[in-house]
Structure formats: C-alpha cells, structure tokens
XYZ file of C-alpha atoms in Angstrom:
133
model
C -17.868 -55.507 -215.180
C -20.379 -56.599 -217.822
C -19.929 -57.739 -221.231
C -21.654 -60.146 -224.281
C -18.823 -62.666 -225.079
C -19.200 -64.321 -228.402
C -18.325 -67.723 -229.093
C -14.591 -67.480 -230.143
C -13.926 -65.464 -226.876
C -14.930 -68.134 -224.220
C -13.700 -71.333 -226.638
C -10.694 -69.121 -226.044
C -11.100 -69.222 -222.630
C -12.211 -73.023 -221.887
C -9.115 -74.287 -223.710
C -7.163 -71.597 -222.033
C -6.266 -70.106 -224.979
C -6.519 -66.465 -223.637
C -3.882 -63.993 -224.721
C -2.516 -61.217 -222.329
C -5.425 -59.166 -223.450
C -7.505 -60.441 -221.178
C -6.191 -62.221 -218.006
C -8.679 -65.871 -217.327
C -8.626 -64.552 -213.835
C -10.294 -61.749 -214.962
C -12.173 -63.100 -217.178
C -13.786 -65.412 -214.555
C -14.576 -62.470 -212.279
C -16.608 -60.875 -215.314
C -20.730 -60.949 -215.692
C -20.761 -62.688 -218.540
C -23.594 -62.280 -221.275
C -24.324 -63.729 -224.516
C -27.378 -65.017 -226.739
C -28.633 -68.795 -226.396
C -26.474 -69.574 -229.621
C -23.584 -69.505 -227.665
C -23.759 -73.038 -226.563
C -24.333 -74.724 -229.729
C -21.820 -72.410 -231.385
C -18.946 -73.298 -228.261
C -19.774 -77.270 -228.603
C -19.379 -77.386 -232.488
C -15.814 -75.414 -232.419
C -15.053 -77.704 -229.134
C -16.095 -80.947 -231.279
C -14.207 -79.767 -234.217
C -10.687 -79.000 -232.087
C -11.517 -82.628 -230.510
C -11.835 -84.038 -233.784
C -8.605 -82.295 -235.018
C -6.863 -83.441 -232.473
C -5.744 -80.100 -231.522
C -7.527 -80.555 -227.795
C -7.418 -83.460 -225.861
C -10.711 -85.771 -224.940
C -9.919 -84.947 -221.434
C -9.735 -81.026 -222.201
C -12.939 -81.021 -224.709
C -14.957 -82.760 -221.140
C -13.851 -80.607 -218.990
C -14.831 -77.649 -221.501
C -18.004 -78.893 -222.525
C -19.095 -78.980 -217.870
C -17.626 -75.650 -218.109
C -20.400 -74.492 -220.704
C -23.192 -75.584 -217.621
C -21.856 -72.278 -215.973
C -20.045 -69.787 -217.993
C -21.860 -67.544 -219.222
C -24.409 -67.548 -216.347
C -26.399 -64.816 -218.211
C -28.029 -66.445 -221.055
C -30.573 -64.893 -223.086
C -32.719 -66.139 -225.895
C -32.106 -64.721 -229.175
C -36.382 -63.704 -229.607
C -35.552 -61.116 -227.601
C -33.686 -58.970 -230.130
C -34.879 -61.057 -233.213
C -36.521 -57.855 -235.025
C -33.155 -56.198 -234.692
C -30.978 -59.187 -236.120
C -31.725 -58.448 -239.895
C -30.659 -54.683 -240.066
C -27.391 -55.723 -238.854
C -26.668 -58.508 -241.513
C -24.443 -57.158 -244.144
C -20.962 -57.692 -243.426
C -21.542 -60.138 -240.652
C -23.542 -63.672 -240.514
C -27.316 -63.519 -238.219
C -25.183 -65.687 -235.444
C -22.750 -62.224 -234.905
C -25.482 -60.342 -235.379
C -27.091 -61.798 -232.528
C -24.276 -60.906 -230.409
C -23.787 -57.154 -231.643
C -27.675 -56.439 -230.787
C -27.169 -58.241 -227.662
C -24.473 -55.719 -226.550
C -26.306 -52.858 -228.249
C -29.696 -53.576 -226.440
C -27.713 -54.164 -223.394
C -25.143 -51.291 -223.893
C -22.162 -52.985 -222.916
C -18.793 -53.887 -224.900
C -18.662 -57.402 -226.983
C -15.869 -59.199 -226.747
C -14.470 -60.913 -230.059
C -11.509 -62.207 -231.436
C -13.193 -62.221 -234.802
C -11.489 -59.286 -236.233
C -14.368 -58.907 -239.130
C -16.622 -58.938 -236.818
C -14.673 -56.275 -234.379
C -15.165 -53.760 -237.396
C -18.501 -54.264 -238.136
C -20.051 -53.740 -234.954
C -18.151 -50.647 -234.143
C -21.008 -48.735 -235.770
C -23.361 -50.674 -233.034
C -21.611 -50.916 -229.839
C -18.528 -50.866 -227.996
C -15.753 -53.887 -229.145
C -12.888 -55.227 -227.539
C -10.647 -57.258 -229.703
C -9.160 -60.399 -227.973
C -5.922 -61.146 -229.785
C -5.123 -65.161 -229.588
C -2.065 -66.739 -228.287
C -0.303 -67.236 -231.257
C-alpha cells in the first residue's frame, strides 16, 4: 500500500499517538510518501511538544532518528511547484504540497487535519486519522 502522509500523521505516529484508525503496525508496513517539507514540518511540532513538556527528551530523540527513515520516499517539493498555487485557497502552500503530491502520484493522503481532509477531497483521495483523544 502507498500513500503521502502529511506531517500531523507520522508526528502521530513517532510519539505513538495513533488512534485505532490506523494500526502503527500497519502503518510501518506502508510505502510511505511525502514532500521534503515533511522533515522540517515533523521537527518543529516535535520541538514544540518537547518544549511543552508534553513528550519526553528521551521520546523527542528517539523521534527525531526515526525521521532518518520514515518516510523513505521523499520527494522535493520543485517537482509539483507549478501546481502548488491553484490549490491555495482554503489550505496553506505546506498542505498544498501534500494534496498535489497525492494527486500527481494518485494515491490517498493521510491527515488528521480535518480542514485539510475537506479541501483536498476535490484533488485526491483522503483518509482522516482521528487522534487518541
């Protein structure tokens, strides 16, 4: 199985944070695809959880070694850059990047961003992750 995971999915997932939705099991055994904005996007939200104390030191390390290999399929945002701006709207250019990722590559997105679930519908296929609560 292939999918684009956006940012809030596999913070989700490095924290273990995953709801029933989507089994980390599972999700491990997925090809994994999303822009190059992922990274910067995952560490930020990572830094900011550390700094809130709402993950430990010892979880935000481990999470930020994770990020060297999930996802493995990492592709730079110049590739779809012409298609970014027709999506922006509703949605900010860093979802947009991730919608025309999953367009181009015709495969779901996987969010937890409910705003950003409806938007892309009219682009490509979304599953919405709900969060543990």
């Amino acid at each position: 199985m292939k999918i684009v995971a956006d940012a809030s999915v596999l913070v989700d997932f490095l924290i273990g944070n995953m709801s029933s939705t989507l089994d980390r099991n599972e999700f491990k055994s997925i090809d994994i695809y999303a822009p190059d904005l992922i990274i910067n996007e995952a560490i930020s939200c990572l830094s900011r959880l550390r700094r809130n104390e709402i993950i430990s030191n010892s979880l935000y390390q481990d999470s930020i070694e994770d990020l060297t290999l999930i996802p493995k399929n990492i592709i730079s945002s110049r590739t779809f850059i012409n298609s970014i701006p027709e999506k922006l709207g509703n949605i900010s250019a860093y979802d947009a990047a991730y919608v025309c990722l999953a367009e181009n590559l015709q495969i779901p997105l996987y969010t937890t961003d409910e705003k950003l679930s409806k938007s892309a519908q009219k682009y490509c296929e979304v599953k919405l992750i709900q969060r543990k609560v």
